[in-house]
Coordinates of C-alpha atoms and ligand atoms in Angstrom, one line a residue:
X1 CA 47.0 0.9 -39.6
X2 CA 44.3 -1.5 -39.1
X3 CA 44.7 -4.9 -40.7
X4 CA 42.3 -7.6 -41.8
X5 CA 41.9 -9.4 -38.4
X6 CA 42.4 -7.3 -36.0
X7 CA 40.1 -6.2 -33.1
X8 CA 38.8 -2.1 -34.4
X9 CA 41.2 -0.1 -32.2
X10 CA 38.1 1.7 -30.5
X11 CA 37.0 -1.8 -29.5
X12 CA 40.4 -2.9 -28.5
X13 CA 41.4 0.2 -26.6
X14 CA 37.8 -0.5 -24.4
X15 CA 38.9 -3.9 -24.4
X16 CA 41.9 -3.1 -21.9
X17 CA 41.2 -0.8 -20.1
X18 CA 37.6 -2.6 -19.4
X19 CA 37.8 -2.8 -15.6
X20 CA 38.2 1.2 -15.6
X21 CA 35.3 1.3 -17.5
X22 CA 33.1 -0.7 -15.7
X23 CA 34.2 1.3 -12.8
X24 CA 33.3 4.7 -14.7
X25 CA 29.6 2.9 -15.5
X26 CA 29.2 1.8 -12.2
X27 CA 30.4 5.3 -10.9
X28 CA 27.7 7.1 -13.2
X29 CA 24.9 4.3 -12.1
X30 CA 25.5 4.9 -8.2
X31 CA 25.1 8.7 -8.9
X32 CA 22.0 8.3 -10.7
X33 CA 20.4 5.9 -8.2
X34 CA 21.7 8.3 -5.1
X35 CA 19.9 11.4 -6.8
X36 CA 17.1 9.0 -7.6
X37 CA 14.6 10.3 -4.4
X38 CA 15.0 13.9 -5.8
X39 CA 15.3 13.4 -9.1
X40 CA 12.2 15.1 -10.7
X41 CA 9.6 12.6 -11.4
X42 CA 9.0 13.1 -14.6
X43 CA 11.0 15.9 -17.2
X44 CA 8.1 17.5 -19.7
X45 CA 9.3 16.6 -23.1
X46 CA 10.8 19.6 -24.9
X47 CA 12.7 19.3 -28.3
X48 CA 15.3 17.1 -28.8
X49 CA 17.9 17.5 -31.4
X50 CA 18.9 14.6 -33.1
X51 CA 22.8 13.8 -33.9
X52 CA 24.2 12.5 -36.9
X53 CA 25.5 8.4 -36.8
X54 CA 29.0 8.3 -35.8
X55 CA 31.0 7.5 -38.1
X56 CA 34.7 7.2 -36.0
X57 CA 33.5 6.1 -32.9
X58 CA 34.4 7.4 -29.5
X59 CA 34.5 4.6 -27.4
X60 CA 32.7 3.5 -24.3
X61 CA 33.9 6.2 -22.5
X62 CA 33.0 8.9 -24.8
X63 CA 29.6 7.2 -25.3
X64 CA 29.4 7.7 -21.4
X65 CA 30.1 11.5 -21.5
X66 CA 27.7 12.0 -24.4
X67 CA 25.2 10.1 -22.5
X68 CA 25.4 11.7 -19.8
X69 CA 25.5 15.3 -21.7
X70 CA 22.9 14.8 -24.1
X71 CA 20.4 12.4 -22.7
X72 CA 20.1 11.6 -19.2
X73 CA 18.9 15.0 -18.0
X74 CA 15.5 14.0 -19.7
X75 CA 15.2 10.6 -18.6
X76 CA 12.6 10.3 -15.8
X77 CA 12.4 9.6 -11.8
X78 CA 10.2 6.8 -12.9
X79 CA 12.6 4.1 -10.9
X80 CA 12.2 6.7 -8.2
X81 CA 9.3 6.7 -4.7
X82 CA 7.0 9.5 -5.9
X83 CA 6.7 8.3 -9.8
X84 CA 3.4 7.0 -9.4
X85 CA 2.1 7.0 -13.0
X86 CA 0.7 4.0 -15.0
X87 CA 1.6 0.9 -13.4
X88 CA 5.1 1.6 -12.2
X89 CA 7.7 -0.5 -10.7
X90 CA 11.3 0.3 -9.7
X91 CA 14.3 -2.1 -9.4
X92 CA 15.3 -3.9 -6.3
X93 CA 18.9 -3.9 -5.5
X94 CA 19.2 -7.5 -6.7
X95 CA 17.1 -7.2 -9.5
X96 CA 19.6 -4.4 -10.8
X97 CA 22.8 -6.9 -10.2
X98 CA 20.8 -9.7 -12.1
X99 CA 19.9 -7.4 -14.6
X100 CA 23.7 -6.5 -15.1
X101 CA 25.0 -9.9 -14.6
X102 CA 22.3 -10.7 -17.5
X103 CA 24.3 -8.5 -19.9
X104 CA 27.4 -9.7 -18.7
X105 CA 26.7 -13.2 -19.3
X106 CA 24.3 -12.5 -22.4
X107 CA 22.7 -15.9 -22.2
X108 CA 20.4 -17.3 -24.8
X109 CA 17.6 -19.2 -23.0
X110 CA 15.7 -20.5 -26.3
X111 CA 17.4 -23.3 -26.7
X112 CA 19.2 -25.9 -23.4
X113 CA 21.9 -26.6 -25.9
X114 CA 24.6 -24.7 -24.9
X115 CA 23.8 -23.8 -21.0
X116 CA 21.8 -24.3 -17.9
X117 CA 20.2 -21.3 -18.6
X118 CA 17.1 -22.0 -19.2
X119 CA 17.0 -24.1 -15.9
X120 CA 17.4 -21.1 -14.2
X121 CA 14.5 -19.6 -16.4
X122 CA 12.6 -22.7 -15.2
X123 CA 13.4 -22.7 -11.2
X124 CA 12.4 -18.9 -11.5
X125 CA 8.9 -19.6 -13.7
X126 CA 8.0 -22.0 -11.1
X127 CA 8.9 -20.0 -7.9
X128 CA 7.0 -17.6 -9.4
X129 CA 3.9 -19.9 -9.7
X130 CA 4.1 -20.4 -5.9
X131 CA 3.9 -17.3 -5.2
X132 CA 0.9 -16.6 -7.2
X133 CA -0.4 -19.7 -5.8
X134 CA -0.4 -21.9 -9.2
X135 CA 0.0 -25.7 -9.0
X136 CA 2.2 -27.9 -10.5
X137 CA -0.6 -28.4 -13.6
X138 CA 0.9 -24.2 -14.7
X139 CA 4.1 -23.8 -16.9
X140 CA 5.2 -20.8 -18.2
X141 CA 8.2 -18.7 -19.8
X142 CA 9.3 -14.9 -19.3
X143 CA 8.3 -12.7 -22.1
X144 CA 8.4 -8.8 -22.5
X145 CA 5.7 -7.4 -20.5
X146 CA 1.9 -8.3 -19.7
X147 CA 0.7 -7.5 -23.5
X148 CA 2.9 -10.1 -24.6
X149 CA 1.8 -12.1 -22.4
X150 CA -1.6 -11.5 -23.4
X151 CA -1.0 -12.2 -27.0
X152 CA 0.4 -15.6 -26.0
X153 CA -2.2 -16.8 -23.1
X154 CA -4.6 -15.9 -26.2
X155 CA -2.3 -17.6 -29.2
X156 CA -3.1 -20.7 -27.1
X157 CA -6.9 -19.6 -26.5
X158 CA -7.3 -19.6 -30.1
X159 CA -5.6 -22.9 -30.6
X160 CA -8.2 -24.6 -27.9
X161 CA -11.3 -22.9 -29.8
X162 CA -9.9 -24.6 -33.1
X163 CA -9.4 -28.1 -31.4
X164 CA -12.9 -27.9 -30.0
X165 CA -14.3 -26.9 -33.5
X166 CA -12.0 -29.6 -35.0
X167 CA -9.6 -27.8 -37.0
X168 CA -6.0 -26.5 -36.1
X169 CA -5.2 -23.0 -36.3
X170 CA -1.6 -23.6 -35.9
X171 CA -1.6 -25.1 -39.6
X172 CA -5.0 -23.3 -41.4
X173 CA -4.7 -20.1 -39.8
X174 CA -7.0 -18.4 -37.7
X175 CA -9.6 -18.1 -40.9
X176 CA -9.7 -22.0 -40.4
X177 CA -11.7 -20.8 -37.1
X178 CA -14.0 -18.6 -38.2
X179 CA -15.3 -15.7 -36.1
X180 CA -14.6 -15.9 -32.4
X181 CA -16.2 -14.4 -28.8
X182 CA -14.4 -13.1 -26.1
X183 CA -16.3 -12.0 -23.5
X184 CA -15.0 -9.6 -20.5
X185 CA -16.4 -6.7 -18.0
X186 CA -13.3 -4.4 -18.3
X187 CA -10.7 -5.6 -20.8
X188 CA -7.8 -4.1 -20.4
X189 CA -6.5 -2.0 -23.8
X190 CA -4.1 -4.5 -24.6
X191 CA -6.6 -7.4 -24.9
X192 CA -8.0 -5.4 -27.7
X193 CA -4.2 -5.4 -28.8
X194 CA -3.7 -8.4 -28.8
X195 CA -6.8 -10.0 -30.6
X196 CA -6.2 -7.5 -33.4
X197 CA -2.3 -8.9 -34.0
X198 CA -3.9 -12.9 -33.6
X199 CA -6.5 -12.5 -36.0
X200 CA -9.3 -12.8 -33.8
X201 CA -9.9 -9.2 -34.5
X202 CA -11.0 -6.6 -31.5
X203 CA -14.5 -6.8 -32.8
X204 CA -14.6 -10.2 -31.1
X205 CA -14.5 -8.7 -27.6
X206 CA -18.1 -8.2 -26.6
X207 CA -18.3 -6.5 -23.4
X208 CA -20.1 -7.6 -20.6
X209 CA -21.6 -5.5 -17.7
X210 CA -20.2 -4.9 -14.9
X211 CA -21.2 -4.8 -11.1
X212 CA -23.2 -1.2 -10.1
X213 CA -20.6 0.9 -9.6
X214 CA -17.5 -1.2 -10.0
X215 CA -15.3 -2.5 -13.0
X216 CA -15.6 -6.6 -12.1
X217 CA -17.8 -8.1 -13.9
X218 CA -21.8 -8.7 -13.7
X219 CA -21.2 -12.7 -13.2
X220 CA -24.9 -13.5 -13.7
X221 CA -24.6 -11.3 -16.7
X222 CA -22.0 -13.6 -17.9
X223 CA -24.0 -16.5 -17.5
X224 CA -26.7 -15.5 -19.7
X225 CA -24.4 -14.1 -22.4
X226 CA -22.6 -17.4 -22.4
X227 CA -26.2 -19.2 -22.1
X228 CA -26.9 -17.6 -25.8
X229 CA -23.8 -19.0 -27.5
X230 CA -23.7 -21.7 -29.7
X231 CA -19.9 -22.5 -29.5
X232 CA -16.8 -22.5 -26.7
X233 CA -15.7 -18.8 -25.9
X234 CA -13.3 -16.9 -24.4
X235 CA -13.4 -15.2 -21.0
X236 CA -10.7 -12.9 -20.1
X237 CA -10.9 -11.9 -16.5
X238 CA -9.5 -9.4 -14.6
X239 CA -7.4 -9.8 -11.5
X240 CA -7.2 -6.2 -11.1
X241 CA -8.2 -3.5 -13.1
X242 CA -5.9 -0.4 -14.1
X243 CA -8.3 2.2 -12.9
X244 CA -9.7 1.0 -9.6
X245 CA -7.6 -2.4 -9.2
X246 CA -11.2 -4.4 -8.8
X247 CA -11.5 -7.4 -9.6
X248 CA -13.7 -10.1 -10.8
X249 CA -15.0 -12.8 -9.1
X250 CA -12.8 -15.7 -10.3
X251 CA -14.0 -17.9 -8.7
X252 CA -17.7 -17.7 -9.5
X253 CA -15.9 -17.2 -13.4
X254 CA -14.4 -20.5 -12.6
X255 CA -17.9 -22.6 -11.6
X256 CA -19.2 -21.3 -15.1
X257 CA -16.7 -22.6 -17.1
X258 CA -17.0 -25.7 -15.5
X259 CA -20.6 -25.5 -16.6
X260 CA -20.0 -23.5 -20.2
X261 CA -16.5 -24.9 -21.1
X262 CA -14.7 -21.2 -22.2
X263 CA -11.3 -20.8 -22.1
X264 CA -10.4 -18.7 -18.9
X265 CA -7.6 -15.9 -19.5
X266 CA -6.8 -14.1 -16.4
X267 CA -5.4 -10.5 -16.3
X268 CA -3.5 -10.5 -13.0
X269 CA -0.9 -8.1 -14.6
X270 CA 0.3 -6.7 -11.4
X271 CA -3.1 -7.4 -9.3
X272 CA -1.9 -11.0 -9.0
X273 CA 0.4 -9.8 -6.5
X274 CA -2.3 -9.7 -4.0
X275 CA -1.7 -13.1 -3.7
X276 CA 1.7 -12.7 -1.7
X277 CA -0.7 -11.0 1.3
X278 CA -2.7 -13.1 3.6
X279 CA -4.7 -9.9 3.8
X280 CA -5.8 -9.8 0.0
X281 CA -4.6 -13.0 -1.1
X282 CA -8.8 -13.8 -1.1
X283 CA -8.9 -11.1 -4.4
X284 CA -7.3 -14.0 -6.4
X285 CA -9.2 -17.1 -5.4
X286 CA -9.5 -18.9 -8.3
X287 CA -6.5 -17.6 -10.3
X288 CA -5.8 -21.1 -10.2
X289 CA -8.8 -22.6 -12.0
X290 CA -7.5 -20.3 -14.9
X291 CA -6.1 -21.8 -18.0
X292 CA -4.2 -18.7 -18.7
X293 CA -2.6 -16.1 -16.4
X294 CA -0.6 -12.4 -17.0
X295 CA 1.6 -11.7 -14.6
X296 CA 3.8 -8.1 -15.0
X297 CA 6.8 -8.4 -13.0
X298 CA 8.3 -4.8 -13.9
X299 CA 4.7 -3.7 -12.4
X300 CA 5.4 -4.9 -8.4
X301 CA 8.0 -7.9 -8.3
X302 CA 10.2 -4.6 -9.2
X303 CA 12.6 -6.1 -11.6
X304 CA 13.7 -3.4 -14.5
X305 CA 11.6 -3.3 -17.4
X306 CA 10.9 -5.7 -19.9
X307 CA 9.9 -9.0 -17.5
X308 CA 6.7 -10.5 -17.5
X309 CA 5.5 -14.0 -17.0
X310 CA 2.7 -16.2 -19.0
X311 CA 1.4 -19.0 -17.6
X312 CA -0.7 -21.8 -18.8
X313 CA -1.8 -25.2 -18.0
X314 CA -1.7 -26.9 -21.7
X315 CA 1.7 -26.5 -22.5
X316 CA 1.0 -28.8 -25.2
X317 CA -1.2 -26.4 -27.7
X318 CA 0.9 -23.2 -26.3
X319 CA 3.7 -26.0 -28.3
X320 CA 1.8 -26.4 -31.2
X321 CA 1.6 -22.7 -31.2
X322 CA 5.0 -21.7 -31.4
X323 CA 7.1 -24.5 -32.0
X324 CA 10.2 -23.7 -34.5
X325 CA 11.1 -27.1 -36.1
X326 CA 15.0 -26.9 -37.7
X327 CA 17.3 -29.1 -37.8
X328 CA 19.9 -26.7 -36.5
X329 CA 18.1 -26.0 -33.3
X330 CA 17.6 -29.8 -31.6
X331 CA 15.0 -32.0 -30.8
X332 CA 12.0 -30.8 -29.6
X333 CA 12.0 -33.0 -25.9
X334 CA 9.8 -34.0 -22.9
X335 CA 10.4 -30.3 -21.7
X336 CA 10.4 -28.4 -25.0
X337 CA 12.9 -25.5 -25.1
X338 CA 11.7 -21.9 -25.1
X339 CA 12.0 -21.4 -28.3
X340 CA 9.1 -23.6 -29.0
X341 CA 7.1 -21.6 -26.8
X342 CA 7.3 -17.8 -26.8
X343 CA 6.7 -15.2 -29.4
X344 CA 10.5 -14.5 -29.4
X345 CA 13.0 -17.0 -30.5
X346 CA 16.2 -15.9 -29.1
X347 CA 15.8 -13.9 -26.1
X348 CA 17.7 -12.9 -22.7
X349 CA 17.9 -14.2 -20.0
X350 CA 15.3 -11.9 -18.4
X351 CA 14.5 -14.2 -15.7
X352 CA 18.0 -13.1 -13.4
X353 CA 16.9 -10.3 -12.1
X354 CA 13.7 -11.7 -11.1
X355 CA 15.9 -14.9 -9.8
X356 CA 18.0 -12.2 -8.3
X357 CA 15.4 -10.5 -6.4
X358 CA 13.2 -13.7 -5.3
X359 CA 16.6 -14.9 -3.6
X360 CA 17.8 -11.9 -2.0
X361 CA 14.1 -10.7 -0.4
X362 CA 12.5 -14.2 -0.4
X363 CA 8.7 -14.3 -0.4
X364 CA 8.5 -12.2 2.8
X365 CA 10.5 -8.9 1.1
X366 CA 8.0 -9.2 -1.9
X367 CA 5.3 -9.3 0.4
X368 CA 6.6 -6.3 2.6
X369 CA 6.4 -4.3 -0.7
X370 CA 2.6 -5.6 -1.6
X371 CA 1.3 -4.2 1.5
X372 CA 3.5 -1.3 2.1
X373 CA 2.6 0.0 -1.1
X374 CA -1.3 -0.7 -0.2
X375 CA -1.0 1.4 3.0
X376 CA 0.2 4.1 1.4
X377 CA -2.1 4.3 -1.3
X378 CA -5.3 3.9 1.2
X379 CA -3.1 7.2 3.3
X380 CA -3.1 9.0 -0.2
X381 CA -6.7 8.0 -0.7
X382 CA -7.6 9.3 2.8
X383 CA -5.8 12.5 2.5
X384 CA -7.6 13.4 -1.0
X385 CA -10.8 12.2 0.4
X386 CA -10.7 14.8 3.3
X387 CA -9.4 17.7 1.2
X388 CA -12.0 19.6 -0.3
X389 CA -9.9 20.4 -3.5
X390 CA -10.4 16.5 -4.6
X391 CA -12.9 13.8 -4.6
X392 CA -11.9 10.2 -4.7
X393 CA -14.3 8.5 -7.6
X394 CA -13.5 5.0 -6.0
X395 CA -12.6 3.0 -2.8
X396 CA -8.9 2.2 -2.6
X397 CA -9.2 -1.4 -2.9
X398 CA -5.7 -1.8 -3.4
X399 CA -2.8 0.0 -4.8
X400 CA -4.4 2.8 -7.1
X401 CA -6.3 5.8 -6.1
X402 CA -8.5 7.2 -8.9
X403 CA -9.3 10.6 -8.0
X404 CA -10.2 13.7 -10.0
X405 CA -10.5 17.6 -9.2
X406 CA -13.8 18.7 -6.7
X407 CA -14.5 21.2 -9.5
X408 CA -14.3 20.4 -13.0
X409 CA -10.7 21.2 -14.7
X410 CA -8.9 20.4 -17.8
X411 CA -7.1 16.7 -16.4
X412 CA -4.9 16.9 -19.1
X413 CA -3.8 20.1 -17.9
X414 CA -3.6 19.3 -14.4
X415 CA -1.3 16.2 -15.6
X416 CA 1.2 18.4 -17.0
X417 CA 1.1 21.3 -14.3
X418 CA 1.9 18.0 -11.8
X419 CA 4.9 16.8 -14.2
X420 CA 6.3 20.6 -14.2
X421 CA 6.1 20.3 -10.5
X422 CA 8.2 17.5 -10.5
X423 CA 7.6 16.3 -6.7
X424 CA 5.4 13.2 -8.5
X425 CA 4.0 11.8 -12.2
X426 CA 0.6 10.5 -12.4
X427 CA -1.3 9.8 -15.0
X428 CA -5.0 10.8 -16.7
X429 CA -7.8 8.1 -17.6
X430 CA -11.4 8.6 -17.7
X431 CA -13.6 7.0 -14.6
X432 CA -17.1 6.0 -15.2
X433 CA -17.6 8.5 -18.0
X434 CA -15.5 10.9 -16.4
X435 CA -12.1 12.4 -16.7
X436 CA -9.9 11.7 -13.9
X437 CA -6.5 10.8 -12.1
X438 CA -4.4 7.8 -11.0
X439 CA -1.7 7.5 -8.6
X440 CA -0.6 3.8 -8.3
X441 CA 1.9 2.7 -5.9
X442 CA 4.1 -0.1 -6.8
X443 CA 7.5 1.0 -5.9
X444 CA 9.7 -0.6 -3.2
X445 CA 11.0 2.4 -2.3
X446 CA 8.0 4.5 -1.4
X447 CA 7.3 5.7 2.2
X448 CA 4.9 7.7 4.1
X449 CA 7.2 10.2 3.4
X450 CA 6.7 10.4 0.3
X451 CA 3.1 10.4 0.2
X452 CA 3.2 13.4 2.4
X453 CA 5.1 15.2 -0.3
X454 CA 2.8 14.2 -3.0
X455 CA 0.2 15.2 -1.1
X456 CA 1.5 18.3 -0.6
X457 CA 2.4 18.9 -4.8
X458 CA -1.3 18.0 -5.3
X459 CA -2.7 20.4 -3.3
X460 CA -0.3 22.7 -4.7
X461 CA -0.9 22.5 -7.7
X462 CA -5.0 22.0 -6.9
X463 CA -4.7 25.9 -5.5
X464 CA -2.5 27.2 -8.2
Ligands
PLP1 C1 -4.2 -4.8 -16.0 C2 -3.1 -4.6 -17.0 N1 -3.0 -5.4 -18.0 C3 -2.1 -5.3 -19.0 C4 -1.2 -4.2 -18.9 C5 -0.2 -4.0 -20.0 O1 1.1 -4.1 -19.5 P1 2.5 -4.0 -20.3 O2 2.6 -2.5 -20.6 O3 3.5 -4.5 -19.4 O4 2.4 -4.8 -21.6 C6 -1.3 -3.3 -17.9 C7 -0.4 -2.1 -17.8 O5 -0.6 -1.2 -17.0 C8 -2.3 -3.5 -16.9 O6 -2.4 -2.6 -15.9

């Protein structure tokens, strides 16, 4: 009989005999990850039945076996080479063990308390910074993805319009500011996202034109929209672009502000990572004139999802932002705790794997991926461009190829007949007014290989 004080047998019978479990976990993991290259890319959804909440518990193992019974035979390949919708990254070998030792350790890095945590948190932010080629003027913390860190490089935004119209948001509340501009060529959808859940509302995002043909903005365009205004703006600019990965030119962006003063958020959510290739590191001149910068890492650093990074060179309103004043959680120092500056509070210590990954493949193994996956996006492109079943609707200027049918089909049709073929997983969007396809490469494990079989599935699927 369980008495007051004592460990729940379930718990307790896990407890010793954890070492066979963790064996049993790791057992199922290593299957998973060897089937992983012929796993089927993506499973079409199909009814799920729902079980009722346990009520005795069967332990960890039996939580394995009904894992593995009921659920993981519709989880997706989407760690796997040929999963090649949305933006997709897998996980490095290290970035899995970090993840795991993450759990293991289950670190808090809001406050410096209790550990050195959120050193590690720290080293990491600013290796990453390097590598994107942002000085010593950027800080930055780990949050959940690139629309958090969206909604934060923009909390701050909103701050610096209300010190420049001499009232603080922070304490008043973004009514204090009045209405607001954004300007951009091609927001991405979570820039709408996130100046809905800040109060700036999405009908502050006035859209500027772009380039003939492209997605990056019409610069000169941008100068006389910004020439009209009576107050500071925002400019959110786009260091890659979901669709055709274009982007604008941030560094003409960056000789207006000095001329217009706007605050200069940059959407480098995964095209930032042409920065790690001498080839395209020219894309992102500029990034470092921003004063806010996305950066997805589960996109192409490869670490599991949810990592991202914001940075931001004034650290001190991104404070005033999101400080959390209590007694109970310390002085607020010379190097403020996270806590004081993300959306979360407490939080895990999501920068290990990335830690992990950076130490195990250096700046040279990140780089490999970069341009690996680029090659094999421009053979892709190549291969659709001389079939006369598809027509590519834009260069591959990097790691996307937007394509669409020769003749005109149901794409959201052809999106399903690819995930029942299972060979690869892309995903629909709509190009220049018309509907169309993506296939973005940002996996480590992808080869040529692999590109020959999606190729083939396309084509395939094209004819049936
Ligand atoms: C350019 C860009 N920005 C933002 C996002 C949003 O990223 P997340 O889903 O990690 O929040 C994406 C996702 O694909 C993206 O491509």
């Amino acid at each position: 009989m369980l008495s007051v004080g004592d460990v729940h047998p379930r718990l307790a019978e896990d407890l010793d005999s954890l070492p066979d479990l963790l064996d049993a976990t790791r057992k199922a993991a290593g299957e998973a990850l060897a089937g992983l290259a012929e796993r089927a890319a993506a499973v079409p959804p199909g009814d799920v039945d729902r079980a009722p909440l346990p009520l005795e518990g069967a332990g960890a193992r039996g939580a394995l076996e009904e894992f593995s019974r009921r659920w993981e035979g519709g989880f997706a390949g989407s760690a796997g080479p040929r999963y090649l919708g949305f933006v997709t990254g897998g996980a490095t070998p290290a970035a899995l063990a970090g993840d795991w030792l993450a759990a293991t350790y289950d670190q808090n890095p809001a406050s410096s308390l209790d550990s050195t945590a959120a050193d590690l948190e720290r080293e990491t932010v600013g290796w990453l910074a390097e590598l994107f080629g942002l000085g010593a003027e950027f800080s930055g913390a780990f949050v959940t993805g690139a629309t958090m860190s969206t909604v934060t490089g923009l909390a701050i935004a909103r701050e610096w319009l209300g010190e420049r119209a001499g009232v603080s948001v922070s304490e008043d509340g973004a009514a204090a500011l009045g209405p607001v501009t954004v300007l951009s060529g091609s927001a991405h959808s979570s820039v709408l996202k996130a100046l809905s859940f800040l109060g700036m509302g999405r009908s502050s995002l006035r859209k500027v034109p772009v380039l003939p043909g492209r997605e990056a903005v019409d610069v000169g365009k941008l100068a006389e929209v910004l020439e009209t205004l009576d107050g500071p703006a925002v400019v959110v600019a786009n260091a890659g672009t979901v669709n055709t990965v274009d982007f604008d030119d941030l560094r003409a962006i960056a000789a207006l502000k000095r001329r217009y003063g706007f605050w200069l958020h940059v959407d480098a959510a995964f095209g930032g990572f042409a920065a790690l290739a001498p080839q395209y590191a020219a894309l992102t001149a500029g990034l470092e004139q921003a004063d806010s910068v996305v950066v997805d890492l589960h996109k192409w650093l490869n670490v599991p999802y949810d990592s991202a990074v914001q940075f931001t060179r004034r650290r001190d309103l991104q404070l005033r932002v999101f400080s959390n004043n209590a007694a109970y959680l310390g002085e607020i120092g010379e190097t403020p705790d996270f806590l004081h500056l993300t959306p979360e509070n407490s939080r895990r210590l999501r920068a290990l794997p990335a830690w992990f990954s950076l130490v195990a493949y250096g700046r040279d193994g990140h780089r490999e991926i970069v341009e690996r996956c680029v090659t094999l996006a421009r053979d892709l492109g190549a291969r659709l461009d001389g079939s006369p079943r598809w027509r590519l609707l834009a260069p591959v200027r990097l790691n996307v190829v937007c394509f669409a049918p020769a003749v005109d089909r149901d794409i959201d049709a052809l999106v399903r007949a690819i995930a029942e073929d299972g060979t690869t997983f892309l995903t629909p969007t709509v190009y220049d007014g018309r509907p169309a396809l993506r296939a973005a490469f940002s996996n480590w494990r992808t080869t040529a290989a692999d590109v020959e079989r999606v190729f083939a599935a396309l084509e395939r699927v094209a004819a049936g």
